[in-house]
mmCIF file of C-alpha atoms in Angstrom:
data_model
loop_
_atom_site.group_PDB
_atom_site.id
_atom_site.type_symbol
_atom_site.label_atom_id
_atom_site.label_comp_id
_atom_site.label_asym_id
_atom_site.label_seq_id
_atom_site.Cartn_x
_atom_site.Cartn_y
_atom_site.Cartn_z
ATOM 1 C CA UNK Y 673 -30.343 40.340 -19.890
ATOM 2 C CA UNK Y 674 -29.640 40.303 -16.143
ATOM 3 C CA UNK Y 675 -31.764 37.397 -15.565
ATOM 4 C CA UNK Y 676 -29.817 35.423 -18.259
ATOM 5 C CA UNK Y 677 -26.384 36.755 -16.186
ATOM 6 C CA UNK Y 678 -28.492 35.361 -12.925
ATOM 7 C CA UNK Y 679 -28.732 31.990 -14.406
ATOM 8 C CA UNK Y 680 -25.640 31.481 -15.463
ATOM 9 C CA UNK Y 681 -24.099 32.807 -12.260
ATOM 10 C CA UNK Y 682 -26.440 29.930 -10.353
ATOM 11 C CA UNK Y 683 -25.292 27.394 -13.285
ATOM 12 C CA UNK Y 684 -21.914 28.105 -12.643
ATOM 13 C CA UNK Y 685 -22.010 28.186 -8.947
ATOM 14 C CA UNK Y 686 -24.140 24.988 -9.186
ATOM 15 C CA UNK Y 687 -21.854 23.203 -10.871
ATOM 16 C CA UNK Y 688 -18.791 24.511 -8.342
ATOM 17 C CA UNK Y 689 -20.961 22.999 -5.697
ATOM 18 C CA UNK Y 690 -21.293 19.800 -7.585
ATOM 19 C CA UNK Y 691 -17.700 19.218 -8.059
ATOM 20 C CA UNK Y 692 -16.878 20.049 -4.777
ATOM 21 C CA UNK Y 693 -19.323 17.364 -3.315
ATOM 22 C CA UNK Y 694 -18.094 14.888 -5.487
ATOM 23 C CA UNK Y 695 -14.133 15.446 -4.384
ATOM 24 C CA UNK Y 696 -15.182 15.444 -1.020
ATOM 25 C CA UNK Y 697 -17.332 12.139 -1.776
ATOM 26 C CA UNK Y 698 -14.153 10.232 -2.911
ATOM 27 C CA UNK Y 699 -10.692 11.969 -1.961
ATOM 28 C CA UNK Y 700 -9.188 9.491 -3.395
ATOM 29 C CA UNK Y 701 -10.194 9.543 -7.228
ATOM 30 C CA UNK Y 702 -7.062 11.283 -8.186
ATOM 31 C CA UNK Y 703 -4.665 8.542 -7.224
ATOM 32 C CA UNK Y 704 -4.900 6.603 -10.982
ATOM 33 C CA UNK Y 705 -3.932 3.442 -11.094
ATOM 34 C CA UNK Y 706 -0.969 2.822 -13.282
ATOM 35 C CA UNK Y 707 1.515 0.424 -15.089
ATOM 36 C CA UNK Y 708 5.409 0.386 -15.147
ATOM 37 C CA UNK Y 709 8.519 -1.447 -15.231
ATOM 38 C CA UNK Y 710 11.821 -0.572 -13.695
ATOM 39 C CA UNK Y 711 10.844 -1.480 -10.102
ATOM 40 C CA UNK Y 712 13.593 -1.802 -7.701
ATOM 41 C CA UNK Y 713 13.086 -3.238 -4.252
ATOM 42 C CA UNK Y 714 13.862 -1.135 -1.068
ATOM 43 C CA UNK Y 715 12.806 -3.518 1.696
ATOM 44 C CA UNK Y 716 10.277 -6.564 1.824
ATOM 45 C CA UNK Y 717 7.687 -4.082 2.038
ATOM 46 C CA UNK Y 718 8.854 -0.924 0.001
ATOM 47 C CA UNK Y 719 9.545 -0.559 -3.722
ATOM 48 C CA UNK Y 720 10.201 1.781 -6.167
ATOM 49 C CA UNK Y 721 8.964 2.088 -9.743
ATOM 50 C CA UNK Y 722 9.576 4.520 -12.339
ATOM 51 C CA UNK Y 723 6.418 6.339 -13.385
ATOM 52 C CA UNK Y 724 7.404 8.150 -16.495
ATOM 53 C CA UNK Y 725 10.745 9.952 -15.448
ATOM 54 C CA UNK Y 726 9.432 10.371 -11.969
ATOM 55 C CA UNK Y 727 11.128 7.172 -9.641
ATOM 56 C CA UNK Y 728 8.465 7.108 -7.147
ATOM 57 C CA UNK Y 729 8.201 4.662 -3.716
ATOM 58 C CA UNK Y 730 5.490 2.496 -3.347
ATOM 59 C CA UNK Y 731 4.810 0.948 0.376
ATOM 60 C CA UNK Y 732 2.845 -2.286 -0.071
ATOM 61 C CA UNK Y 733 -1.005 -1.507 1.385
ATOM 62 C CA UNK Y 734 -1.670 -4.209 4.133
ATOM 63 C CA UNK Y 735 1.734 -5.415 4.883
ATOM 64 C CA UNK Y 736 4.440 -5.085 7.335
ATOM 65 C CA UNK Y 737 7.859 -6.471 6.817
ATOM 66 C CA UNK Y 738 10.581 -7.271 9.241
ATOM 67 C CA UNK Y 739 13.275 -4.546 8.720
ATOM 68 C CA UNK Y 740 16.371 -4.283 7.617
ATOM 69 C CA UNK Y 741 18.561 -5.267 10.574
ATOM 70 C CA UNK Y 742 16.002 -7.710 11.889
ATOM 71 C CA UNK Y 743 15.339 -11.418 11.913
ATOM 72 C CA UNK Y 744 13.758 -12.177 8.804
ATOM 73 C CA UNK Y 745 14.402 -8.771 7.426
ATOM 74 C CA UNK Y 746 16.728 -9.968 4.029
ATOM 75 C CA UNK Y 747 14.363 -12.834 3.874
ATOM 76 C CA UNK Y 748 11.757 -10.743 3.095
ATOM 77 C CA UNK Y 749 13.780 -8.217 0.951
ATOM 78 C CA UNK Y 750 14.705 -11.075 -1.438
ATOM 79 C CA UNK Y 751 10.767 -12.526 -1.299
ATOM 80 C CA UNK Y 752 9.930 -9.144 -2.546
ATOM 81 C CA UNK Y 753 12.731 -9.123 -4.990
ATOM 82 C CA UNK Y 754 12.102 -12.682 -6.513
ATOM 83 C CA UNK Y 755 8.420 -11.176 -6.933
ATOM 84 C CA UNK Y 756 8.780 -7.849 -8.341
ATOM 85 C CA UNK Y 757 12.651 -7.411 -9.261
ATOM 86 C CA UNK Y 758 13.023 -6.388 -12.704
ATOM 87 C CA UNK Y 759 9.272 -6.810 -13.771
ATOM 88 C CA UNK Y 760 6.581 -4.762 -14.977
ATOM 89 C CA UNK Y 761 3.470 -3.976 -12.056
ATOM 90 C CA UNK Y 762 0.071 -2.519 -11.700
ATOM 91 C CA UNK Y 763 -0.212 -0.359 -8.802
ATOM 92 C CA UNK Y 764 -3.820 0.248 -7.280
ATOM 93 C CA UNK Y 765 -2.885 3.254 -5.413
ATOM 94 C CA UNK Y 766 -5.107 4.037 -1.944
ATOM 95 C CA UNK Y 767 -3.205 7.423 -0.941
ATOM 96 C CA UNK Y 768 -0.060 8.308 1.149
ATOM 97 C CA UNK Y 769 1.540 7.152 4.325
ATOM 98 C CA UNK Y 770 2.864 9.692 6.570
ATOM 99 C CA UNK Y 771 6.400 9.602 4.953
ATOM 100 C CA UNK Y 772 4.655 10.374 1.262
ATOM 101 C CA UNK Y 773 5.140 7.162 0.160
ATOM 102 C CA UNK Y 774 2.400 6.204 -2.435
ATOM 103 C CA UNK Y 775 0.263 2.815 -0.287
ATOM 104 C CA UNK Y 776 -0.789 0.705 -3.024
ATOM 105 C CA UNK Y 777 -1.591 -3.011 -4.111
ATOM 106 C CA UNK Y 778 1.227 -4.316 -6.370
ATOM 107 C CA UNK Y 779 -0.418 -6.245 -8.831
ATOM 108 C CA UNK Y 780 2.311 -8.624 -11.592
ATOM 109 C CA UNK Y 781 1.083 -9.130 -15.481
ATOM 110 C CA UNK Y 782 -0.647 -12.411 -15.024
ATOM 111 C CA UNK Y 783 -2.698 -10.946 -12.094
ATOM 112 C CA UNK Y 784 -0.119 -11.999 -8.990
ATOM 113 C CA UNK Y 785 -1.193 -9.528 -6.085
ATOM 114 C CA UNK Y 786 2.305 -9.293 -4.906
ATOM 115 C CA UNK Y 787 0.816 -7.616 -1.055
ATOM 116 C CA UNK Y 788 -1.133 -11.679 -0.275
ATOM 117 C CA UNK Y 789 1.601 -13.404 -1.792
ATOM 118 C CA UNK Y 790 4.090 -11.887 0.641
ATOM 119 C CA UNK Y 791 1.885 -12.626 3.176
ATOM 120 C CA UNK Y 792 1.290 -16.240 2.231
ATOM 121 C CA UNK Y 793 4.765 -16.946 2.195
ATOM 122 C CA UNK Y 794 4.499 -15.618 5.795
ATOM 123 C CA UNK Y 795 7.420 -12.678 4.824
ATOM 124 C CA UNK Y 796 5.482 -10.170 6.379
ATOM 125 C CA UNK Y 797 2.225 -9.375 8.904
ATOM 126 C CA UNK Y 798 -0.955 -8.459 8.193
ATOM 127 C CA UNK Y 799 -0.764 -4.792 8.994
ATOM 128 C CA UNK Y 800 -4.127 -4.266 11.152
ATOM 129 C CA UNK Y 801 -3.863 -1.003 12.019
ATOM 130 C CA UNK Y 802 -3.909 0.183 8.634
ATOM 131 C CA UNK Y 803 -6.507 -2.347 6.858
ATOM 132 C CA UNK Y 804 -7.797 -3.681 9.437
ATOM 133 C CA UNK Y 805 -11.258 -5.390 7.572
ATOM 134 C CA UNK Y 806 -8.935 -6.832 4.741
ATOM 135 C CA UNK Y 807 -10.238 -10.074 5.678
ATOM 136 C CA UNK Y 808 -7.884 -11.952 2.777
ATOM 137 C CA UNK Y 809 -4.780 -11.146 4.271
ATOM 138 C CA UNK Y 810 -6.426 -12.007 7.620
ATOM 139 C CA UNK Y 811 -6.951 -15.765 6.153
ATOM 140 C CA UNK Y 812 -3.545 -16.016 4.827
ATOM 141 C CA UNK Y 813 -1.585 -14.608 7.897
ATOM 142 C CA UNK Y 814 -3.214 -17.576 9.524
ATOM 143 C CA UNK Y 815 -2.304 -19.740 7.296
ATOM 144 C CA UNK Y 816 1.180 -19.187 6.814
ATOM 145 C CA UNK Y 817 1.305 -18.660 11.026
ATOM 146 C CA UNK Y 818 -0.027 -22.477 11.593
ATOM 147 C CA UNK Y 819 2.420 -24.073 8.371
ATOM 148 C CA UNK Y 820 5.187 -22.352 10.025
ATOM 149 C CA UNK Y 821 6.301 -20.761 6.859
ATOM 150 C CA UNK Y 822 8.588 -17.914 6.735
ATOM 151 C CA UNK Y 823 8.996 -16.130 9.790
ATOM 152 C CA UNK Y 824 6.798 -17.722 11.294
ATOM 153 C CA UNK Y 825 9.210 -20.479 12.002
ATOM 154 C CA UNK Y 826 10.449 -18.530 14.574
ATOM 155 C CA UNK Y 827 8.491 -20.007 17.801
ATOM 156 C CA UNK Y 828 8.363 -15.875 18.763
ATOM 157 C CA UNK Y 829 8.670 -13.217 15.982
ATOM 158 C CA UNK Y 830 9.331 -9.875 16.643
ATOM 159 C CA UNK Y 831 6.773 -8.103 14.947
ATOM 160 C CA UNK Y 832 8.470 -4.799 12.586
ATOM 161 C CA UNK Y 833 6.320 -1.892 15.054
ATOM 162 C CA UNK Y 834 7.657 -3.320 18.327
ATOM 163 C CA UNK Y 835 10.990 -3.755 16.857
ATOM 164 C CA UNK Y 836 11.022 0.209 15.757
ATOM 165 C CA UNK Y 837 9.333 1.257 19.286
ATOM 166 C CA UNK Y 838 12.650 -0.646 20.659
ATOM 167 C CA UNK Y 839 14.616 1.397 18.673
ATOM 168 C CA UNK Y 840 13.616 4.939 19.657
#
C-alpha cells in the first residue's frame, strides 16, 4: 500500500512539474484569440471591442500612431475608423502593454490585417522597439515613406514617442 501512495505522490508531482514547464515554455498560451463586433475606435492605434459583456482595449501590435493633438493624429483616427468602425474583428492577442491594454493583431472577416494596412496607408510607424523583426511592416513603412502617402507627406514627421517625450 505505501508504495502505491509513493507512486502516485511522484505521478502527481510529475505531472505538477510538467505543467509548470509547459506555462513557463509559452506564457503566452492563455491569451485566446477571439472574435467580436462592437469595436469602437479610441485613436489610430487603440480600439475597443466588446468581448462578451467585458468592453476591453486593444492597442494595435506593431504600430504607432500620431496622437491625438498631433499632425496627422485625426487622420489616422478616421483610417482606423473607416477600417474597423462598426465591424466584426479577430484579435490575435500577444499579451499586455504596460497600461493593460490587450497588444494584438486586428484581423477583418475577409482576412484584412487591419495593423499593415494602417501602415501601408502610411497612418502610423512601424513600432521597432516593440516588434522589432516584423519584417512586413518593415517593407510597408518603406513603402508608404518613398510614395509619400499619409503622413509621410510631411517632408519631417514627428514621430508619436518624441512627440510624448516633448510633452513631459
Amino acid at each position: 500500500m505505501s508504495r502505491f501512495l509513493r507512486t502516485s505522490k511522484l505521478g502527481m508531482v510529475t505531472r505538477l512539474l510538467l505543467t509548470c514547464f509547459v506555462l513557463f515554455l509559452f506564457p503566452y498560451s492563455s491569451f485566446a484569440d477571439f472574435t467580436d463586433s462592437e469595436v469602437s475606435v479610441l485613436d489610430g492605434d487603440t480600439i475597443e471591442v466588446l468581448n462578451g459583456h467585458h468592453a476591453e482595449r486593444i492597442r494595435l501590435s506593431g504600430n504607432d500612431c500620431p496622437e491625438k493633438g498631433q499632425a496627422f493624429g485625426n487622420k489616422a483616427k478616421q483610417a482606423a475608423s473607416a477600417l474597423v468602425f462598426g465591424k466584426q474583428v479577430t484579435l490575435q492577442t500577444h499579451g499586455y502593454d504596460k497600461y493593460k491594454r490587450t497588444l494584438a493583431a486586428v484581423l477583418l472577416r475577409n482576412g484584412t490585417n487591419v495593423n499593415r494596412e494602417l501602415v501601408k496607408g502610411g497612418w502610423c510607424w512601424w513600432y521597432r522597439k516593440y516588434t522589432p523583426h516584423d519584417t512586413e511592416l518593415e517593407k510597408l513603412e518603406k513603402e508608404a515613406r518613398d510614395a509619400k502617402k499619409g503622413l509621410w507627406a510631411d517632408p519631417a514627421p514627428l514621430p508619436p514617442w518624441e512627440w510624448r517625450k516633448r510633452r513631459r
